[in-house]
Amino acid sequence: MYLALLVIFLQCSELYAQGKVFTFNRVEIKVEPSDKVKNGAPMSIICHADISKNTHFQLKHNFTFLKDGKLVFMAMSDKEDARYAIPVAKSSDTGEYECRVNADGKMGFSKTIYVWVAGMTKPILTADKKEVSEGETVKLRCELPEEVPPLEFIFRKIKTNSEPIEKRVPEQNQNFSEMEYYVEAGDNILQFDCFGKRQVKSGWESSQHSNKTLVTVKEPFIKPTLITRPSNNITEGDQIEFECSTVAAQMRGIEIIFQKNRTILNSVRDKKFLKYSILATQEDSGEYLCKVEQGAVSKTTKRNVFVSELFPKPTLSASMTQLDESKDLILNCSINGLRRANFSILRKSSSGDILLKKSRILAIKVNVNDTGSYTCKAEVKGIIKESKPVRISVYAPVSKPTLSVASGSPEVVLGKPLQLICHSVMGTPPITFTFYKGDEIKKNVTNDTYATFLDEDIGLNDNGGYKCDARNNHSSGVKTSNILNVTVIVPIRDASLGSVPYGEVEVGSDTAFLCSVKEGSWPIDFKFFKKTDHEVLLHEVREYSDRTIWHKKTMKRKDTGTYYCMASNRASVNVRSRPITISVILAAWQKGVIAAFVLTAMAGAGAVALWWFLRKKKKAKGPSMEMSGSALAPNLTSEKLTRPPSDGNYYSGSGYIEDNENHMKSTDESKDSMENRHSRIYGHPDAT
């Protein structure tokens, strides 16, 4: 019975469980009162789960709220709605919101919604000092207590009657920033404020400006006073006195500097004033500056001074500025509208001016050493003024120039450039040199003592006609060099080699080798070589001709080989001919002797063979014949073998075979040699 009840209970539970079916339709998120909220106002983020069920039953909902992907709030409810309430919205609440719902293992996700809390809290500004001295620093702190980084802080320094000076400081990890300000001279009363900025979806948002902070500035010393005596109507020759002064709370460390433009004229330390005096000249007109410094503080007063001219600068005139040596020169110093002054005439020098005469006029007979710059000075009431310099040039005549080739030798290889040098030993520079090729001007050069000319257009017929001129500002005029004749060297071209006889030469005979060139300047160096493991020089000769013949006496078998010749001249280019091959063979009479020896040997061999045949035949006829001949045969044989040869037709052993073969070979070679012998030098294009 109990078992039956248990089964019924379990089946009912299973049927009940199978009846709880639900699904998420959507999850919605919204903001009240709107997605743009004013800073400080309340707002709520509401999440709603839209769920469909097959029957009415209770579900537990776990709501999770996220801002910019980070968890900000969680709630559990039987209802399908949850609220994330923010009583006081701050700018830091701006961001992307979303919610997630978990119900019985199933998840639902909302879309994201952007919420903008408009406006930022007002920053707080504090200063570490309320009173500072010029040259000191003040530290400021700007804080946005309710904001979260990243933030940007803007500090402002506010001076009366001027635009605020801003400094920006980004802060990535904190909601405050600090800034130090240097207090400059003249910053009597300073005001500071600050404001903050943050980046939102639509751009940058700024906070209100902070409270203004007032900082009082103390002066360690007052702005200096600059006085001149006389104060106006200053003329050259007057004594001018400058006085620069200040008032300081503490004189220690005070420095007064007096300067004109960038030049320091005088300075004092730990004193209240400075004095400086000068004898006025027109060059003393300008702006003067009195500067007082103490530590990092500097204050300046400026004053313009104008000095009237007492007399103008003198003028130096010359009778001539360019003249020949030994001519007369007159220098005259004058002042426009003034005749009474102390004059002096000087020559400028790197080591200092050289006084020539204390007078307004100087007359001299010049030489080349008098070339230089001259000035004159005039003095009135202690004021000295100097004229502009006058350049005087004294000229010695140029000497006759010499024209030479830069390489030293008056010759040039055809196709190569020719460099010429024109030089004058004497003459005051600058000297103008003119180069001629024939009657044609090729180049003008102005230099001190020499000039060069590069002729890159050398032809076969350019064998002379170069000259040069030299001239300067001397009245003597132009000097001309001697005519320079230049030899054009034609390089060697196309060397060739031939011989008589050509190809095969008999032992003991002479051979003539002919080496010639198609083109090249004389003399020509000819060299004859034979090729072996290394080059062997056989003969060399210098010829004033385009060819040479070398007679080689008594040719030997070892002279067989390959020959070539080489030709060169002053162009320093070696030209090599094509090689020819010479074979040295036996002469005709030598071949005849060898043939006779061979025929004699063959005849002797035939006689021996006949004797041997007859002897064998006699043995075959019977014992009687054998017995009758047996006594003679040994004697005959012995006599024949031991008899010495009576002429040169007898050879034995391998020596006979070798000589016979050589004789046959020589006979053939002699025949070929006889067919090729003639009077021309074969293998040579110029042979006759």
PDB file of N, CA and C in Angstrom, residues 515-594:
ATOM      1  N   CYS A 515     108.293  41.192 -89.128  1.00  0.00           N
ATOM      2  CA  CYS A 515     107.263  41.762 -88.243  1.00  0.00           C
ATOM      3  C   CYS A 515     106.959  43.167 -88.739  1.00  0.00           C
ATOM      4  N   SER A 516     105.677  43.499 -88.940  1.00  0.00           N
ATOM      5  CA  SER A 516     105.306  44.821 -89.434  1.00  0.00           C
ATOM      6  C   SER A 516     104.039  45.297 -88.729  1.00  0.00           C
ATOM      7  N   VAL A 517     103.805  46.615 -88.800  1.00  0.00           N
ATOM      8  CA  VAL A 517     102.604  47.217 -88.208  1.00  0.00           C
ATOM      9  C   VAL A 517     101.878  48.000 -89.291  1.00  0.00           C
ATOM     10  N   LYS A 518     100.579  48.151 -89.116  1.00  0.00           N
ATOM     11  CA  LYS A 518      99.786  48.904 -90.085  1.00  0.00           C
ATOM     12  C   LYS A 518      99.912  50.398 -89.850  1.00  0.00           C
ATOM     13  N   GLU A 519     100.101  50.801 -88.565  1.00  0.00           N
ATOM     14  CA  GLU A 519     100.134  52.223 -88.242  1.00  0.00           C
ATOM     15  C   GLU A 519     100.902  52.409 -86.953  1.00  0.00           C
ATOM     16  N   GLY A 520     101.623  53.549 -86.818  1.00  0.00           N
ATOM     17  CA  GLY A 520     102.350  53.858 -85.594  1.00  0.00           C
ATOM     18  C   GLY A 520     103.517  54.791 -85.861  1.00  0.00           C
ATOM     19  N   SER A 521     103.745  55.722 -84.898  1.00  0.00           N
ATOM     20  CA  SER A 521     104.845  56.678 -85.038  1.00  0.00           C
ATOM     21  C   SER A 521     106.180  55.998 -84.780  1.00  0.00           C
ATOM     22  N   TRP A 522     107.234  56.450 -85.532  1.00  0.00           N
ATOM     23  CA  TRP A 522     108.594  55.939 -85.346  1.00  0.00           C
ATOM     24  C   TRP A 522     109.271  56.676 -84.206  1.00  0.00           C
ATOM     25  N   PRO A 523     110.325  56.082 -83.622  1.00  0.00           N
ATOM     26  CA  PRO A 523     110.813  54.717 -83.833  1.00  0.00           C
ATOM     27  C   PRO A 523     109.878  53.703 -83.177  1.00  0.00           C
ATOM     28  N   ILE A 524     109.986  52.452 -83.680  1.00  0.00           N
ATOM     29  CA  ILE A 524     109.156  51.360 -83.169  1.00  0.00           C
ATOM     30  C   ILE A 524     110.076  50.270 -82.630  1.00  0.00           C
ATOM     31  N   ASP A 525     109.761  49.771 -81.447  1.00  0.00           N
ATOM     32  CA  ASP A 525     110.513  48.678 -80.834  1.00  0.00           C
ATOM     33  C   ASP A 525     109.832  47.361 -81.199  1.00  0.00           C
ATOM     34  N   PHE A 526     110.604  46.476 -81.912  1.00  0.00           N
ATOM     35  CA  PHE A 526     110.091  45.166 -82.312  1.00  0.00           C
ATOM     36  C   PHE A 526     110.737  44.094 -81.436  1.00  0.00           C
ATOM     37  N   LYS A 527     109.941  43.117 -80.991  1.00  0.00           N
ATOM     38  CA  LYS A 527     110.444  42.003 -80.201  1.00  0.00           C
ATOM     39  C   LYS A 527     109.877  40.701 -80.765  1.00  0.00           C
ATOM     40  N   PHE A 528     110.752  39.663 -80.854  1.00  0.00           N
ATOM     41  CA  PHE A 528     110.354  38.356 -81.365  1.00  0.00           C
ATOM     42  C   PHE A 528     110.389  37.351 -80.213  1.00  0.00           C
ATOM     43  N   PHE A 529     109.323  36.551 -80.089  1.00  0.00           N
ATOM     44  CA  PHE A 529     109.186  35.611 -78.990  1.00  0.00           C
ATOM     45  C   PHE A 529     108.876  34.217 -79.537  1.00  0.00           C
ATOM     46  N   LYS A 530     109.279  33.203 -78.751  1.00  0.00           N
ATOM     47  CA  LYS A 530     108.867  31.823 -78.993  1.00  0.00           C
ATOM     48  C   LYS A 530     108.093  31.349 -77.766  1.00  0.00           C
ATOM     49  N   LYS A 531     106.952  30.701 -78.018  1.00  0.00           N
ATOM     50  CA  LYS A 531     106.127  30.213 -76.924  1.00  0.00           C
ATOM     51  C   LYS A 531     106.674  28.896 -76.403  1.00  0.00           C
ATOM     52  N   THR A 532     106.931  28.840 -75.112  1.00  0.00           N
ATOM     53  CA  THR A 532     107.258  27.585 -74.415  1.00  0.00           C
ATOM     54  C   THR A 532     106.404  27.580 -73.148  1.00  0.00           C
ATOM     55  N   ASP A 533     106.920  26.927 -72.107  1.00  0.00           N
ATOM     56  CA  ASP A 533     106.197  27.000 -70.835  1.00  0.00           C
ATOM     57  C   ASP A 533     106.128  28.440 -70.348  1.00  0.00           C
ATOM     58  N   HIS A 534     107.110  29.254 -70.756  1.00  0.00           N
ATOM     59  CA  HIS A 534     107.100  30.684 -70.462  1.00  0.00           C
ATOM     60  C   HIS A 534     107.563  31.415 -71.722  1.00  0.00           C
ATOM     61  N   GLU A 535     107.297  32.698 -71.780  1.00  0.00           N
ATOM     62  CA  GLU A 535     107.636  33.472 -72.964  1.00  0.00           C
ATOM     63  C   GLU A 535     109.163  33.641 -73.059  1.00  0.00           C
ATOM     64  N   VAL A 536     109.733  33.352 -74.229  1.00  0.00           N
ATOM     65  CA  VAL A 536     111.188  33.468 -74.438  1.00  0.00           C
ATOM     66  C   VAL A 536     111.434  34.570 -75.466  1.00  0.00           C
ATOM     67  N   LEU A 537     112.140  35.614 -75.042  1.00  0.00           N
ATOM     68  CA  LEU A 537     112.503  36.694 -75.957  1.00  0.00           C
ATOM     69  C   LEU A 537     113.709  36.245 -76.779  1.00  0.00           C
ATOM     70  N   LEU A 538     113.546  36.246 -78.130  1.00  0.00           N
ATOM     71  CA  LEU A 538     114.603  35.772 -79.019  1.00  0.00           C
ATOM     72  C   LEU A 538     115.412  36.917 -79.622  1.00  0.00           C
ATOM     73  N   HIS A 539     114.729  38.030 -79.898  1.00  0.00           N
ATOM     74  CA  HIS A 539     115.410  39.114 -80.597  1.00  0.00           C
ATOM     75  C   HIS A 539     114.605  40.400 -80.404  1.00  0.00           C
ATOM     76  N   GLU A 540     115.300  41.544 -80.260  1.00  0.00           N
ATOM     77  CA  GLU A 540     114.616  42.830 -80.189  1.00  0.00           C
ATOM     78  C   GLU A 540     115.455  43.874 -80.916  1.00  0.00           C
ATOM     79  N   VAL A 541     114.763  44.852 -81.509  1.00  0.00           N
ATOM     80  CA  VAL A 541     115.449  45.865 -82.290  1.00  0.00           C
ATOM     81  C   VAL A 541     114.556  47.105 -82.363  1.00  0.00           C
ATOM     82  N   ARG A 542     115.143  48.296 -82.473  1.00  0.00           N
ATOM     83  CA  ARG A 542     114.410  49.552 -82.657  1.00  0.00           C
ATOM     84  C   ARG A 542     114.610  50.007 -84.100  1.00  0.00           C
ATOM     85  N   GLU A 543     113.500  50.295 -84.781  1.00  0.00           N
ATOM     86  CA  GLU A 543     113.547  50.657 -86.191  1.00  0.00           C
ATOM     87  C   GLU A 543     112.803  51.973 -86.438  1.00  0.00           C
ATOM     88  N   TYR A 544     113.372  52.796 -87.332  1.00  0.00           N
ATOM     89  CA  TYR A 544     112.665  53.975 -87.820  1.00  0.00           C
ATOM     90  C   TYR A 544     111.918  53.573 -89.097  1.00  0.00           C
ATOM     91  N   SER A 545     111.084  52.587 -88.924  1.00  0.00           N
ATOM     92  CA  SER A 545     110.330  52.007 -90.035  1.00  0.00           C
ATOM     93  C   SER A 545     109.127  51.281 -89.449  1.00  0.00           C
ATOM     94  N   ASP A 546     108.193  50.901 -90.333  1.00  0.00           N
ATOM     95  CA  ASP A 546     107.025  50.188 -89.849  1.00  0.00           C
ATOM     96  C   ASP A 546     107.201  48.682 -89.942  1.00  0.00           C
ATOM     97  N   ARG A 547     108.449  48.205 -90.236  1.00  0.00           N
ATOM     98  CA  ARG A 547     108.694  46.770 -90.314  1.00  0.00           C
ATOM     99  C   ARG A 547     110.161  46.469 -90.035  1.00  0.00           C
ATOM    100  N   THR A 548     110.424  45.195 -89.698  1.00  0.00           N
ATOM    101  CA  THR A 548     111.799  44.744 -89.503  1.00  0.00           C
ATOM    102  C   THR A 548     111.885  43.265 -89.847  1.00  0.00           C
ATOM    103  N   ILE A 549     113.088  42.826 -90.271  1.00  0.00           N
ATOM    104  CA  ILE A 549     113.336  41.420 -90.614  1.00  0.00           C
ATOM    105  C   ILE A 549     114.417  40.891 -89.686  1.00  0.00           C
ATOM    106  N   TRP A 550     114.158  39.722 -89.141  1.00  0.00           N
ATOM    107  CA  TRP A 550     115.144  39.035 -88.280  1.00  0.00           C
ATOM    108  C   TRP A 550     115.515  37.723 -88.953  1.00  0.00           C
ATOM    109  N   HIS A 551     116.823  37.566 -89.203  1.00  0.00           N
ATOM    110  CA  HIS A 551     117.339  36.348 -89.840  1.00  0.00           C
ATOM    111  C   HIS A 551     117.841  35.395 -88.761  1.00  0.00           C
ATOM    112  N   LYS A 552     117.216  34.247 -88.674  1.00  0.00           N
ATOM    113  CA  LYS A 552     117.665  33.231 -87.723  1.00  0.00           C
ATOM    114  C   LYS A 552     118.466  32.190 -88.486  1.00  0.00           C
ATOM    115  N   LYS A 553     119.741  32.038 -88.101  1.00  0.00           N
ATOM    116  CA  LYS A 553     120.675  31.149 -88.800  1.00  0.00           C
ATOM    117  C   LYS A 553     120.541  29.713 -88.300  1.00  0.00           C
ATOM    118  N   THR A 554     120.806  28.761 -89.232  1.00  0.00           N
ATOM    119  CA  THR A 554     120.984  27.340 -88.921  1.00  0.00           C
ATOM    120  C   THR A 554     119.881  26.814 -88.008  1.00  0.00           C
ATOM    121  N   MET A 555     118.740  26.587 -88.576  1.00  0.00           N
ATOM    122  CA  MET A 555     117.608  26.073 -87.806  1.00  0.00           C
ATOM    123  C   MET A 555     117.861  24.637 -87.371  1.00  0.00           C
ATOM    124  N   LYS A 556     117.411  24.292 -86.164  1.00  0.00           N
ATOM    125  CA  LYS A 556     117.565  22.955 -85.604  1.00  0.00           C
ATOM    126  C   LYS A 556     116.196  22.378 -85.286  1.00  0.00           C
ATOM    127  N   ARG A 557     116.208  21.058 -85.049  1.00  0.00           N
ATOM    128  CA  ARG A 557     114.932  20.413 -84.756  1.00  0.00           C
ATOM    129  C   ARG A 557     114.263  21.018 -83.515  1.00  0.00           C
ATOM    130  N   LYS A 558     115.054  21.473 -82.530  1.00  0.00           N
ATOM    131  CA  LYS A 558     114.490  22.041 -81.301  1.00  0.00           C
ATOM    132  C   LYS A 558     113.861  23.414 -81.532  1.00  0.00           C
ATOM    133  N   ASP A 559     114.102  24.004 -82.726  1.00  0.00           N
ATOM    134  CA  ASP A 559     113.501  25.306 -83.032  1.00  0.00           C
ATOM    135  C   ASP A 559     112.055  25.181 -83.498  1.00  0.00           C
ATOM    136  N   THR A 560     111.577  23.944 -83.622  1.00  0.00           N
ATOM    137  CA  THR A 560     110.161  23.757 -83.956  1.00  0.00           C
ATOM    138  C   THR A 560     109.301  24.378 -82.850  1.00  0.00           C
ATOM    139  N   GLY A 561     108.237  25.115 -83.238  1.00  0.00           N
ATOM    140  CA  GLY A 561     107.360  25.721 -82.227  1.00  0.00           C
ATOM    141  C   GLY A 561     106.541  26.867 -82.779  1.00  0.00           C
ATOM    142  N   THR A 562     105.937  27.653 -81.830  1.00  0.00           N
ATOM    143  CA  THR A 562     105.055  28.775 -82.170  1.00  0.00           C
ATOM    144  C   THR A 562     105.787  30.082 -81.890  1.00  0.00           C
ATOM    145  N   TYR A 563     105.732  31.018 -82.869  1.00  0.00           N
ATOM    146  CA  TYR A 563     106.430  32.294 -82.776  1.00  0.00           C
ATOM    147  C   TYR A 563     105.420  33.446 -82.914  1.00  0.00           C
ATOM    148  N   TYR A 564     105.723  34.575 -82.257  1.00  0.00           N
ATOM    149  CA  TYR A 564     104.941  35.796 -82.455  1.00  0.00           C
ATOM    150  C   TYR A 564     105.862  36.993 -82.228  1.00  0.00           C
ATOM    151  N   CYS A 565     105.402  38.171 -82.663  1.00  0.00           N
ATOM    152  CA  CYS A 565     106.181  39.385 -82.436  1.00  0.00           C
ATOM    153  C   CYS A 565     105.322  40.413 -81.720  1.00  0.00           C
ATOM    154  N   MET A 566     105.994  41.401 -81.105  1.00  0.00           N
ATOM    155  CA  MET A 566     105.321  42.458 -80.363  1.00  0.00           C
ATOM    156  C   MET A 566     105.955  43.785 -80.756  1.00  0.00           C
ATOM    157  N   ALA A 567     105.105  44.815 -80.968  1.00  0.00           N
ATOM    158  CA  ALA A 567     105.591  46.134 -81.381  1.00  0.00           C
ATOM    159  C   ALA A 567     105.064  47.193 -80.420  1.00  0.00           C
ATOM    160  N   SER A 568     105.903  48.214 -80.121  1.00  0.00           N
ATOM    161  CA  SER A 568     105.491  49.323 -79.252  1.00  0.00           C
ATOM    162  C   SER A 568     106.283  50.571 -79.627  1.00  0.00           C
ATOM    163  N   ASN A 569     105.724  51.727 -79.252  1.00  0.00           N
ATOM    164  CA  ASN A 569     106.433  52.995 -79.444  1.00  0.00           C
ATOM    165  C   ASN A 569     106.207  53.869 -78.223  1.00  0.00           C
ATOM    166  N   ARG A 570     106.395  55.195 -78.326  1.00  0.00           N
ATOM    167  CA  ARG A 570     106.296  56.086 -77.171  1.00  0.00           C
ATOM    168  C   ARG A 570     104.871  56.248 -76.661  1.00  0.00           C
ATOM    169  N   ALA A 571     103.902  55.684 -77.369  1.00  0.00           N
ATOM    170  CA  ALA A 571     102.532  55.681 -76.851  1.00  0.00           C
ATOM    171  C   ALA A 571     102.370  54.664 -75.730  1.00  0.00           C
ATOM    172  N   SER A 572     103.413  53.834 -75.498  1.00  0.00           N
ATOM    173  CA  SER A 572     103.446  52.865 -74.390  1.00  0.00           C
ATOM    174  C   SER A 572     102.309  51.853 -74.472  1.00  0.00           C
ATOM    175  N   VAL A 573     102.001  51.441 -75.697  1.00  0.00           N
ATOM    176  CA  VAL A 573     100.986  50.399 -75.901  1.00  0.00           C
ATOM    177  C   VAL A 573     101.643  49.250 -76.662  1.00  0.00           C
ATOM    178  N   ASN A 574     101.702  48.058 -76.068  1.00  0.00           N
ATOM    179  CA  ASN A 574     102.276  46.880 -76.699  1.00  0.00           C
ATOM    180  C   ASN A 574     101.211  46.180 -77.541  1.00  0.00           C
ATOM    181  N   VAL A 575     101.524  45.990 -78.837  1.00  0.00           N
ATOM    182  CA  VAL A 575     100.595  45.319 -79.750  1.00  0.00           C
ATOM    183  C   VAL A 575     101.219  43.993 -80.181  1.00  0.00           C
ATOM    184  N   ARG A 576     100.466  42.904 -80.031  1.00  0.00           N
ATOM    185  CA  ARG A 576     100.986  41.556 -80.268  1.00  0.00           C
ATOM    186  C   ARG A 576     100.394  40.991 -81.554  1.00  0.00           C
ATOM    187  N   SER A 577     101.253  40.315 -82.336  1.00  0.00           N
ATOM    188  CA  SER A 577     100.785  39.708 -83.591  1.00  0.00           C
ATOM    189  C   SER A 577     100.117  38.371 -83.312  1.00  0.00           C
ATOM    190  N   ARG A 578      99.454  37.843 -84.341  1.00  0.00           N
ATOM    191  CA  ARG A 578      98.969  36.476 -84.251  1.00  0.00           C
ATOM    192  C   ARG A 578     100.155  35.515 -84.355  1.00  0.00           C
ATOM    193  N   PRO A 579     100.117  34.364 -83.694  1.00  0.00           N
ATOM    194  CA  PRO A 579     101.257  33.442 -83.728  1.00  0.00           C
ATOM    195  C   PRO A 579     101.312  32.661 -85.047  1.00  0.00           C
ATOM    196  N   ILE A 580     102.533  32.234 -85.405  1.00  0.00           N
ATOM    197  CA  ILE A 580     102.716  31.315 -86.539  1.00  0.00           C
ATOM    198  C   ILE A 580     103.476  30.095 -86.021  1.00  0.00           C
ATOM    199  N   THR A 581     103.308  28.955 -86.702  1.00  0.00           N
ATOM    200  CA  THR A 581     103.959  27.711 -86.273  1.00  0.00           C
ATOM    201  C   THR A 581     105.029  27.321 -87.292  1.00  0.00           C
ATOM    202  N   ILE A 582     106.213  27.024 -86.795  1.00  0.00           N
ATOM    203  CA  ILE A 582     107.359  26.614 -87.633  1.00  0.00           C
ATOM    204  C   ILE A 582     107.713  25.172 -87.268  1.00  0.00           C
ATOM    205  N   SER A 583     107.805  24.293 -88.329  1.00  0.00           N
ATOM    206  CA  SER A 583     108.243  22.900 -88.134  1.00  0.00           C
ATOM    207  C   SER A 583     109.601  22.724 -88.808  1.00  0.00           C
ATOM    208  N   VAL A 584     110.599  22.287 -88.062  1.00  0.00           N
ATOM    209  CA  VAL A 584     111.951  22.064 -88.604  1.00  0.00           C
ATOM    210  C   VAL A 584     112.068  20.583 -88.987  1.00  0.00           C
ATOM    211  N   ILE A 585     112.309  20.321 -90.289  1.00  0.00           N
ATOM    212  CA  ILE A 585     112.343  18.938 -90.804  1.00  0.00           C
ATOM    213  C   ILE A 585     113.740  18.617 -91.346  1.00  0.00           C
ATOM    214  N   LEU A 586     113.994  17.285 -91.660  1.00  0.00           N
ATOM    215  CA  LEU A 586     115.284  16.862 -92.213  1.00  0.00           C
ATOM    216  C   LEU A 586     115.446  17.392 -93.634  1.00  0.00           C
ATOM    217  N   ALA A 587     116.724  17.658 -94.008  1.00  0.00           N
ATOM    218  CA  ALA A 587     117.021  18.126 -95.367  1.00  0.00           C
ATOM    219  C   ALA A 587     116.893  16.962 -96.354  1.00  0.00           C
ATOM    220  N   ALA A 588     116.830  17.241 -97.667  1.00  0.00           N
ATOM    221  CA  ALA A 588     116.649  16.209 -98.711  1.00  0.00           C
ATOM    222  C   ALA A 588     117.812  15.238 -98.744  1.00  0.00           C
ATOM    223  N   TRP A 589     119.062  15.714 -98.651  1.00  0.00           N
ATOM    224  CA  TRP A 589     120.220  14.810 -98.709  1.00  0.00           C
ATOM    225  C   TRP A 589     120.252  13.875 -97.509  1.00  0.00           C
ATOM    226  N   GLN A 590     119.742  14.389 -96.337  1.00  0.00           N
ATOM    227  CA  GLN A 590     119.700  13.521 -95.155  1.00  0.00           C
ATOM    228  C   GLN A 590     118.695  12.392 -95.374  1.00  0.00           C
ATOM    229  N   LYS A 591     117.595  12.753 -95.981  1.00  0.00           N
ATOM    230  CA  LYS A 591     116.603  11.719 -96.270  1.00  0.00           C
ATOM    231  C   LYS A 591     117.156  10.693 -97.262  1.00  0.00           C
ATOM    232  N   GLY A 592     117.978  11.132 -98.276  1.00  0.00           N
ATOM    233  CA  GLY A 592     118.565  10.207 -99.261  1.00  0.00           C
ATOM    234  C   GLY A 592     119.518   9.222 -98.622  1.00  0.00           C
ATOM    235  N   VAL A 593     120.367   9.719 -97.711  1.00  0.00           N
ATOM    236  CA  VAL A 593     121.322   8.842 -97.022  1.00  0.00           C
ATOM    237  C   VAL A 593     120.586   7.778 -96.240  1.00  0.00           C
ATOM    238  N   ILE A 594     119.545   8.208 -95.518  1.00  0.00           N
ATOM    239  CA  ILE A 594     118.786   7.250 -94.714  1.00  0.00           C
ATOM    240  C   ILE A 594     118.127   6.213 -95.621  1.00  0.00           C
TER     241      ILE A 594
END
